[in-house]
mmCIF file of C-alpha atoms in Angstrom:
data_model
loop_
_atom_site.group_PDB
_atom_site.id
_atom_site.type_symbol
_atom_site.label_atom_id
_atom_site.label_comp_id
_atom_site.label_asym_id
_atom_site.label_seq_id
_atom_site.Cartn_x
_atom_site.Cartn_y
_atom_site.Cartn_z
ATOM 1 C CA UNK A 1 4.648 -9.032 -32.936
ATOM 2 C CA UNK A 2 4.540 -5.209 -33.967
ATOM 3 C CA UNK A 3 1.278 -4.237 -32.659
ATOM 4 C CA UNK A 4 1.200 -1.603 -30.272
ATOM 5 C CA UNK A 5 0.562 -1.973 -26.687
ATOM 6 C CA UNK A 6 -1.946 -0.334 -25.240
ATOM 7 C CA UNK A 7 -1.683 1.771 -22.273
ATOM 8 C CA UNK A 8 -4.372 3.262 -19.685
ATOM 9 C CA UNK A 9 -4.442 5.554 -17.248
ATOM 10 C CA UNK A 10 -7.266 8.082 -15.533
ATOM 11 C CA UNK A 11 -5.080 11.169 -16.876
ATOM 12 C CA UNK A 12 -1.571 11.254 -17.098
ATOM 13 C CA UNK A 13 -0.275 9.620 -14.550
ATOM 14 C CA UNK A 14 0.380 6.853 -16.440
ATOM 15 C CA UNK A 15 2.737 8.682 -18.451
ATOM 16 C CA UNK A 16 5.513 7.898 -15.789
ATOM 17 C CA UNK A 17 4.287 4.223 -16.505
ATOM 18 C CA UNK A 18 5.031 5.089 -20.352
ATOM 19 C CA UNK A 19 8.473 6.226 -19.413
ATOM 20 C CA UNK A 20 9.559 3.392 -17.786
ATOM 21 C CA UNK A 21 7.475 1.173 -20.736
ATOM 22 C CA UNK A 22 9.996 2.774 -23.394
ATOM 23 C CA UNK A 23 12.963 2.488 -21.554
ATOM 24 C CA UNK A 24 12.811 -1.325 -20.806
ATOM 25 C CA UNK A 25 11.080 -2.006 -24.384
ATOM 26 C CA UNK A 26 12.622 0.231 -26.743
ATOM 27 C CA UNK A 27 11.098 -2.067 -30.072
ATOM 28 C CA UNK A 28 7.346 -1.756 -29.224
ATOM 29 C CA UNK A 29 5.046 0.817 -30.177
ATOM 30 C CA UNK A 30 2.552 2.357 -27.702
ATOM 31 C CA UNK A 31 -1.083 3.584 -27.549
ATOM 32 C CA UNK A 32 -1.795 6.000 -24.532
ATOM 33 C CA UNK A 33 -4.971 6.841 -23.559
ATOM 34 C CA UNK A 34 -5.562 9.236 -20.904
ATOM 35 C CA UNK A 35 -9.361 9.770 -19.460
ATOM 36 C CA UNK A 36 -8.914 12.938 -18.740
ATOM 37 C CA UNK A 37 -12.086 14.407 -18.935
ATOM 38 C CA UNK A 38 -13.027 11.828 -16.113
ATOM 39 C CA UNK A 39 -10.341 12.360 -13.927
ATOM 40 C CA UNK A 40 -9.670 11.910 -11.076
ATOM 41 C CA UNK A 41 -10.827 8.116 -10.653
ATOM 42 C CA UNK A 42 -10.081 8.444 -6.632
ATOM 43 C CA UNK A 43 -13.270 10.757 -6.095
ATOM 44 C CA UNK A 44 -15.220 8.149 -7.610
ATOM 45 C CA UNK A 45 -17.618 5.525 -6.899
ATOM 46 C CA UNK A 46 -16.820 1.463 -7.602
ATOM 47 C CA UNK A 47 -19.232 1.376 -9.841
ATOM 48 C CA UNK A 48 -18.392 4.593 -12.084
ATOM 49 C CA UNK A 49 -14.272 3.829 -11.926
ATOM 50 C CA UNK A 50 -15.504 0.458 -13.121
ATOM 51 C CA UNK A 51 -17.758 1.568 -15.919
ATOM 52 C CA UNK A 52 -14.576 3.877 -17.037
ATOM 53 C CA UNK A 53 -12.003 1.696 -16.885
ATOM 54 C CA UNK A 54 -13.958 -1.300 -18.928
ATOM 55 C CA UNK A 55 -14.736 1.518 -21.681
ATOM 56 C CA UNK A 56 -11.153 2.578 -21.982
ATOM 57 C CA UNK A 57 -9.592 -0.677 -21.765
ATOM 58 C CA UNK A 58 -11.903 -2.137 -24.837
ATOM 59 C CA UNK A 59 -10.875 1.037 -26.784
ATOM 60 C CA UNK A 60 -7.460 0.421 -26.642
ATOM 61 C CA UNK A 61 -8.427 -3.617 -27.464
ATOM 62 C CA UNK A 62 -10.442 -2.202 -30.628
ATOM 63 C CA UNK A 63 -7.037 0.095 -31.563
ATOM 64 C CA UNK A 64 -5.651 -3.035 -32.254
ATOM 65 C CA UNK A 65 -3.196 -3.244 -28.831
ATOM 66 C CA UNK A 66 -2.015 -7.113 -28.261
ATOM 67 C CA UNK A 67 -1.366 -6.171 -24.503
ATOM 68 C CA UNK A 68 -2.388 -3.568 -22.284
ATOM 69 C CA UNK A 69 -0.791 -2.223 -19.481
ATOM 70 C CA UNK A 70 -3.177 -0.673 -16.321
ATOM 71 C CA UNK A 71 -1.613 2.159 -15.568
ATOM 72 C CA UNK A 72 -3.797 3.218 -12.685
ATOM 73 C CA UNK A 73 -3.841 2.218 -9.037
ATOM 74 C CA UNK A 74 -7.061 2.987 -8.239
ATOM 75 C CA UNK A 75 -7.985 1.328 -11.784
ATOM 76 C CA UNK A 76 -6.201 -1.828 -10.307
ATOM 77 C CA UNK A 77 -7.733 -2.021 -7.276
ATOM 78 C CA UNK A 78 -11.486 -2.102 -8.633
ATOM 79 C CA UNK A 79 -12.052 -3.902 -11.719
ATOM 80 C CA UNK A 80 -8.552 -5.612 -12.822
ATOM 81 C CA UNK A 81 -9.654 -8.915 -12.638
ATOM 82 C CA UNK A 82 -12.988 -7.835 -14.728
ATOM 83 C CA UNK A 83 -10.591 -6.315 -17.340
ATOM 84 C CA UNK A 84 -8.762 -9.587 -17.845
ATOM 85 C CA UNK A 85 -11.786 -11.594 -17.926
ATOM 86 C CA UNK A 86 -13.644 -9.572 -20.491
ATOM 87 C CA UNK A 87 -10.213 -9.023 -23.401
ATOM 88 C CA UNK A 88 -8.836 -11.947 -24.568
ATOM 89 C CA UNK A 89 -5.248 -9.866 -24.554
ATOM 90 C CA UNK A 90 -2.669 -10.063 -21.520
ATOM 91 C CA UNK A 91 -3.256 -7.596 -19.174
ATOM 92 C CA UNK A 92 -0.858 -6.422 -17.124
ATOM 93 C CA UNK A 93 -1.534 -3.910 -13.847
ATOM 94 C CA UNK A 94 0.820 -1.249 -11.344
ATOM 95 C CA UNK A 95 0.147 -1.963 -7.888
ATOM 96 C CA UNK A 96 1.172 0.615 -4.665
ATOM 97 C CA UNK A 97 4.806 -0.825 -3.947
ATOM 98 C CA UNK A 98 4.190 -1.701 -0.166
ATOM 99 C CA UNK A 99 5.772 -4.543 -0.058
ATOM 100 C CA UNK A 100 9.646 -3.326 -1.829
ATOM 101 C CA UNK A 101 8.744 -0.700 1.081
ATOM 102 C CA UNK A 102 8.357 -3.152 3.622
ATOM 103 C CA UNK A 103 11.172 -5.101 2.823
ATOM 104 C CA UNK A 104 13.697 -2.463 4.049
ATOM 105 C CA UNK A 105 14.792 -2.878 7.625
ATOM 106 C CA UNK A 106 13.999 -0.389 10.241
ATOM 107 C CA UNK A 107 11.025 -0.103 12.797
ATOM 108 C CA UNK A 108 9.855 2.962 11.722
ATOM 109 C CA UNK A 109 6.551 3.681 9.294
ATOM 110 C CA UNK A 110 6.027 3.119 5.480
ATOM 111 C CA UNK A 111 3.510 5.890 4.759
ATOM 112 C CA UNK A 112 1.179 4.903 1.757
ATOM 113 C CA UNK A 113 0.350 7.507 0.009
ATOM 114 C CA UNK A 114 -2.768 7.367 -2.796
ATOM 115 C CA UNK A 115 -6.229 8.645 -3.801
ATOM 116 C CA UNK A 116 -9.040 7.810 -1.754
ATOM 117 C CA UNK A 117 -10.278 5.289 -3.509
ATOM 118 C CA UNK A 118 -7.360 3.196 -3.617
ATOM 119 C CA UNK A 119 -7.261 3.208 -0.216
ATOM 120 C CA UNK A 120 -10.280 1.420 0.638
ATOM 121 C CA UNK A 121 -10.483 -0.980 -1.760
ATOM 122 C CA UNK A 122 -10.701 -4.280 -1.440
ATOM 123 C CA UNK A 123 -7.591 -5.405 -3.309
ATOM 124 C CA UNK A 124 -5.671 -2.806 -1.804
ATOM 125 C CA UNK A 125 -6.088 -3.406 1.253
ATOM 126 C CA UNK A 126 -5.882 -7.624 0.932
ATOM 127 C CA UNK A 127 -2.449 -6.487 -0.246
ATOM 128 C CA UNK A 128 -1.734 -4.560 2.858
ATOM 129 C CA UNK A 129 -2.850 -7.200 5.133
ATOM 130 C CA UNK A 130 0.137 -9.891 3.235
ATOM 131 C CA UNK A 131 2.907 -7.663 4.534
ATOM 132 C CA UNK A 132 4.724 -8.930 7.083
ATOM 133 C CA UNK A 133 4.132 -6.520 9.251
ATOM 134 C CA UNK A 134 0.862 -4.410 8.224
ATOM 135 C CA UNK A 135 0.278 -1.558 11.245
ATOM 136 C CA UNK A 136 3.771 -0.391 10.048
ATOM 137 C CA UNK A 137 1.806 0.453 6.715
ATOM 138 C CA UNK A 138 -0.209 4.302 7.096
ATOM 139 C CA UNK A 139 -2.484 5.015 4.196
ATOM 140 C CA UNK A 140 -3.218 8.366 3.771
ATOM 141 C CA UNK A 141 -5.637 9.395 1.217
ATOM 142 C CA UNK A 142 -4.270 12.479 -0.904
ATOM 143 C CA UNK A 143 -7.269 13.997 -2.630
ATOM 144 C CA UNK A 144 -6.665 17.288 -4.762
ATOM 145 C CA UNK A 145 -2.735 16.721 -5.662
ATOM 146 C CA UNK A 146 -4.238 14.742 -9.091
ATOM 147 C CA UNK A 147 -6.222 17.505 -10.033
ATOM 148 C CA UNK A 148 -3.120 19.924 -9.535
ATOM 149 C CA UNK A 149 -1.071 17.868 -11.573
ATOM 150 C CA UNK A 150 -3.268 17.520 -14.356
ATOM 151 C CA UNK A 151 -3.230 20.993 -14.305
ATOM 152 C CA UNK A 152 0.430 21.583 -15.269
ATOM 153 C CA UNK A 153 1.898 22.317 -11.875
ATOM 154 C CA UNK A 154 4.938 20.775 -10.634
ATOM 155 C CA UNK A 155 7.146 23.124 -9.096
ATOM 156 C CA UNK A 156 8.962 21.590 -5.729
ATOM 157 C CA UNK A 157 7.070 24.607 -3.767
ATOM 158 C CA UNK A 158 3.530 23.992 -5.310
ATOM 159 C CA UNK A 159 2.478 21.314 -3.012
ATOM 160 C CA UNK A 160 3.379 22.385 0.577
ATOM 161 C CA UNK A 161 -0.351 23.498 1.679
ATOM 162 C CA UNK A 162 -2.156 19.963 0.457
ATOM 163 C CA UNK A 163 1.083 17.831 1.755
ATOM 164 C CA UNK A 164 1.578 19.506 4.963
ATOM 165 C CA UNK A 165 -2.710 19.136 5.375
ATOM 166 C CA UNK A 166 -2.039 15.288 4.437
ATOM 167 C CA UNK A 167 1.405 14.633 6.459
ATOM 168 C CA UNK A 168 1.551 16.756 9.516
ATOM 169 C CA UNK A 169 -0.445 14.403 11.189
ATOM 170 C CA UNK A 170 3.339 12.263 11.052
ATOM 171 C CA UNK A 171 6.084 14.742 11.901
ATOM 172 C CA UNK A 172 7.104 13.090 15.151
ATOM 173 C CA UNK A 173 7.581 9.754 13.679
ATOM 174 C CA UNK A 174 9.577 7.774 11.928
ATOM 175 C CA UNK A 175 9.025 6.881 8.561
ATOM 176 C CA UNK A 176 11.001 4.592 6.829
ATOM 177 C CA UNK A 177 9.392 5.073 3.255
ATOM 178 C CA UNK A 178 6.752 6.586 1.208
ATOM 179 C CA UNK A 179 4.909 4.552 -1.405
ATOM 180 C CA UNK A 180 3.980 6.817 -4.186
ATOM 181 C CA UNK A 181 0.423 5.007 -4.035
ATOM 182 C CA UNK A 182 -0.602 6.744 -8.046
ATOM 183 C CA UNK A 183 1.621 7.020 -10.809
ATOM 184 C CA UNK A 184 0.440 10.789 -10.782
ATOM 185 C CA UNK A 185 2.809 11.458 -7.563
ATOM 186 C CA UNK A 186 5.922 9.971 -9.506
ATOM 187 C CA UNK A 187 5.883 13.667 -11.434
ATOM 188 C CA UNK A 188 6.375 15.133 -7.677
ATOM 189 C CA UNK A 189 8.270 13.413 -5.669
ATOM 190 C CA UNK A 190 10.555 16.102 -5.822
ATOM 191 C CA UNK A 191 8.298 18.232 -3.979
ATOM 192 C CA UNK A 192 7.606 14.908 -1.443
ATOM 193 C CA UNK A 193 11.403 14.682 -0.981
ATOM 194 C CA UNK A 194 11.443 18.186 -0.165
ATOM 195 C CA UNK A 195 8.709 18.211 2.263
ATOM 196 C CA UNK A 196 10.058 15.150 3.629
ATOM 197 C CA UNK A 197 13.675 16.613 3.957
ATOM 198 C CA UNK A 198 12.178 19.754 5.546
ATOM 199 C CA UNK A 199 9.468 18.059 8.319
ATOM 200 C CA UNK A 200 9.846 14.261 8.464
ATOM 201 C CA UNK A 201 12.328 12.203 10.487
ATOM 202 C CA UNK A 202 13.708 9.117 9.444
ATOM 203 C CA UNK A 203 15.000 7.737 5.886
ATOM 204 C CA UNK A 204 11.447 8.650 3.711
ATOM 205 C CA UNK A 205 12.799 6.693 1.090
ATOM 206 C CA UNK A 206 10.174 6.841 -1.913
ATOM 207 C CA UNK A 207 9.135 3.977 -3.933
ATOM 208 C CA UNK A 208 6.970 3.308 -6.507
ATOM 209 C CA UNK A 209 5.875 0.311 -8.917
ATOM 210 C CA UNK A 210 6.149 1.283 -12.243
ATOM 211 C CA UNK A 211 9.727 -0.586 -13.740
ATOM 212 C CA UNK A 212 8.528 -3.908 -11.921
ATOM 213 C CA UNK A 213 5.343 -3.156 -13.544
ATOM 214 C CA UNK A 214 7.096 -3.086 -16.960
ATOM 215 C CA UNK A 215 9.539 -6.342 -16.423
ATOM 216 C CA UNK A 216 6.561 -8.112 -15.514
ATOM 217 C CA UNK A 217 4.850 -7.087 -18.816
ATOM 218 C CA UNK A 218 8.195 -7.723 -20.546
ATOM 219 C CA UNK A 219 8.449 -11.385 -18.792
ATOM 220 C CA UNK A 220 4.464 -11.858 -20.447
ATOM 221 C CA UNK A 221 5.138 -10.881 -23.880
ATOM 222 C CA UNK A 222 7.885 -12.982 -23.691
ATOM 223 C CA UNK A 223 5.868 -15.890 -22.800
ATOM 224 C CA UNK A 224 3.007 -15.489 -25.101
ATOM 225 C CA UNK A 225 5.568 -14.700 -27.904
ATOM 226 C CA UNK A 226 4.531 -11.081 -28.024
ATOM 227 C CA UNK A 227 7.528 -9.676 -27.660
ATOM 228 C CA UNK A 228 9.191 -7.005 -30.450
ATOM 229 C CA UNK A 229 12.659 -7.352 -30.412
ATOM 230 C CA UNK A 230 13.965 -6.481 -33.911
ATOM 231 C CA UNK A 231 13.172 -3.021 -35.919
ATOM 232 C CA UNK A 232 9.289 -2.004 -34.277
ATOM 233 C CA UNK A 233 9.601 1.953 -34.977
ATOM 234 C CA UNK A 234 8.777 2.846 -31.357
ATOM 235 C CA UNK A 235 5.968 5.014 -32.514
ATOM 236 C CA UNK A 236 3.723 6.514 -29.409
ATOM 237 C CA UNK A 237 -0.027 7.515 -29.646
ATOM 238 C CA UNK A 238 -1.787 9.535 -27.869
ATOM 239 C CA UNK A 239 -5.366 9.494 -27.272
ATOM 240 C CA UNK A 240 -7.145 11.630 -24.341
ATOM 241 C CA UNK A 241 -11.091 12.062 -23.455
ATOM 242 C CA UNK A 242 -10.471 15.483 -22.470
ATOM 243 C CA UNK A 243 -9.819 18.277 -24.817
ATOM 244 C CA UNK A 244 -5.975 17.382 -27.041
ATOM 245 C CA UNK A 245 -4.972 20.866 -27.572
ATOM 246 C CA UNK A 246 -4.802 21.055 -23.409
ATOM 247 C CA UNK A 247 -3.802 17.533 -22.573
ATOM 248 C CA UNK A 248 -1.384 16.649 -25.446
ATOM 249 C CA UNK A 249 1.055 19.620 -25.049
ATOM 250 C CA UNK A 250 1.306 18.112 -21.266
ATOM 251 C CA UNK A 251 1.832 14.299 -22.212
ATOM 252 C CA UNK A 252 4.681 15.435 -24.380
ATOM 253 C CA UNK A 253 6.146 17.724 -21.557
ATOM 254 C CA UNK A 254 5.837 14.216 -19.341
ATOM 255 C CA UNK A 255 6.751 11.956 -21.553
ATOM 256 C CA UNK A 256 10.650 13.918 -22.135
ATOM 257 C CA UNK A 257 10.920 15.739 -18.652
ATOM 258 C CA UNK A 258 13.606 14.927 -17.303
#
């Protein structure tokens, strides 16, 4: 089927989402829409990420999408099962990858890194409780590197006041992995892996959920019969509730940054 799918995040974290999306399904189109002017979602109430979310997600269902991909953690966490009740399109969600994380042998701690509102959700933390294991799992709540992000900045060096406020609290540990807990972080991890390197012991292997995330959208198209597989054009939307002639010049930077 050649209509687009649609997909959501608070800003543009979801373009790393988007990334992986085109990579694994190179015939479909995309719609991204990026609430920018509302981000971030992690500051927020239940109620108002809620209210947000539902708006966005029936946008994207009135642009026509036949699936829609949650690009959002904190998104996730509140209202995913209210997204999939209300559209009568498959709905498919990224989740914080504890569990690849906790998978890995080795005593030492996965740190969970997200916004603040991820880490207190209900969902969230049902998830934590599954692992095998889930005292090795530290969430720490990152406010402030979103809103840097959606500034522009990514240089390897920008980061080292907010990370060092958020992770000093675990340089005489062992740590195993970091879960890049928003799709925001994926755009930094060099500057995580360099923080890591520099004041962390143990292997601080990073993971995040976006390509499962997309092969489990992949395996749903395929079984609703959704899936493009023959000439779709690969086009890709944007759509942003901020202001376009600040946010688009930064999803196209994203979306081909190496």
């Amino acid at each position: 089927m050649e209509k687009p799918i649609g997909v959501f995040d608070s800003g543009l974290g979801g373009v790393s989402v988007l990334r992986e999306a085109i990579r694994i399904l190179p015939h479909e189109d995309f719609i991204y829409y990026g609430d920018n002017r509302n981000a971030p979602y992690g500051d927020r109430t239940e109620q108002e990420i809620t209210k947000l979310t539902m708006h966005c997600a029936h946008a994207l269902a009135r642009c026509g999408a036949k699936a829609i991909l949650i690009a959002c953690n904190t998104a996730t966490a509140t209202c995913i099962e209210q997204i999939r009740s209300d559209l009568n399109i498959p709905v498919v969600s990224v989740e914080p990858a504890i569990k690849p994380a906790c998978m890995q042998p080795g005593n030492g701690k996965i740190l969970m890194m997200a916004t603040q509102a991820t880490t207190h959700l209900k969902r969230y933390l049902a998830l934590q409780a599954r692992m095998p294991n889930p005292a090795r799992v530290i969430n720490v709540p990152c406010p402030g590197l979103v809103e840097r992000i959606e500034r522009g900045i990514f240089a390897e060096d920008a980061f080292d006041d907010l990370l060092d406020q958020y992770l000093s609290a675990y340089h005489t540990m062992q740590i195993d992995g970091i879960v890049l807990g928003c799709t925001h972080y994926i755009f930094i991890r060099d500057a995580i892996k360099r923080y890591a390197a520099m004041h962390l012991h143990g292997t601080c292997t990073l993971f995040d959920g976006n390509a499962a995330t997309v092969y489990q959208l992949k395996r749903v198209l395929e079984a609703q019969r959704l899936l493009n597989v023959g000439t779709a054009s690969g086009n890709i939307t944007f759509h942003t509730s901020g202001d376009p002639a600040q946010y688009a010049p930064l999803f196209e930077l994203l979306l081909h940054r190496p």
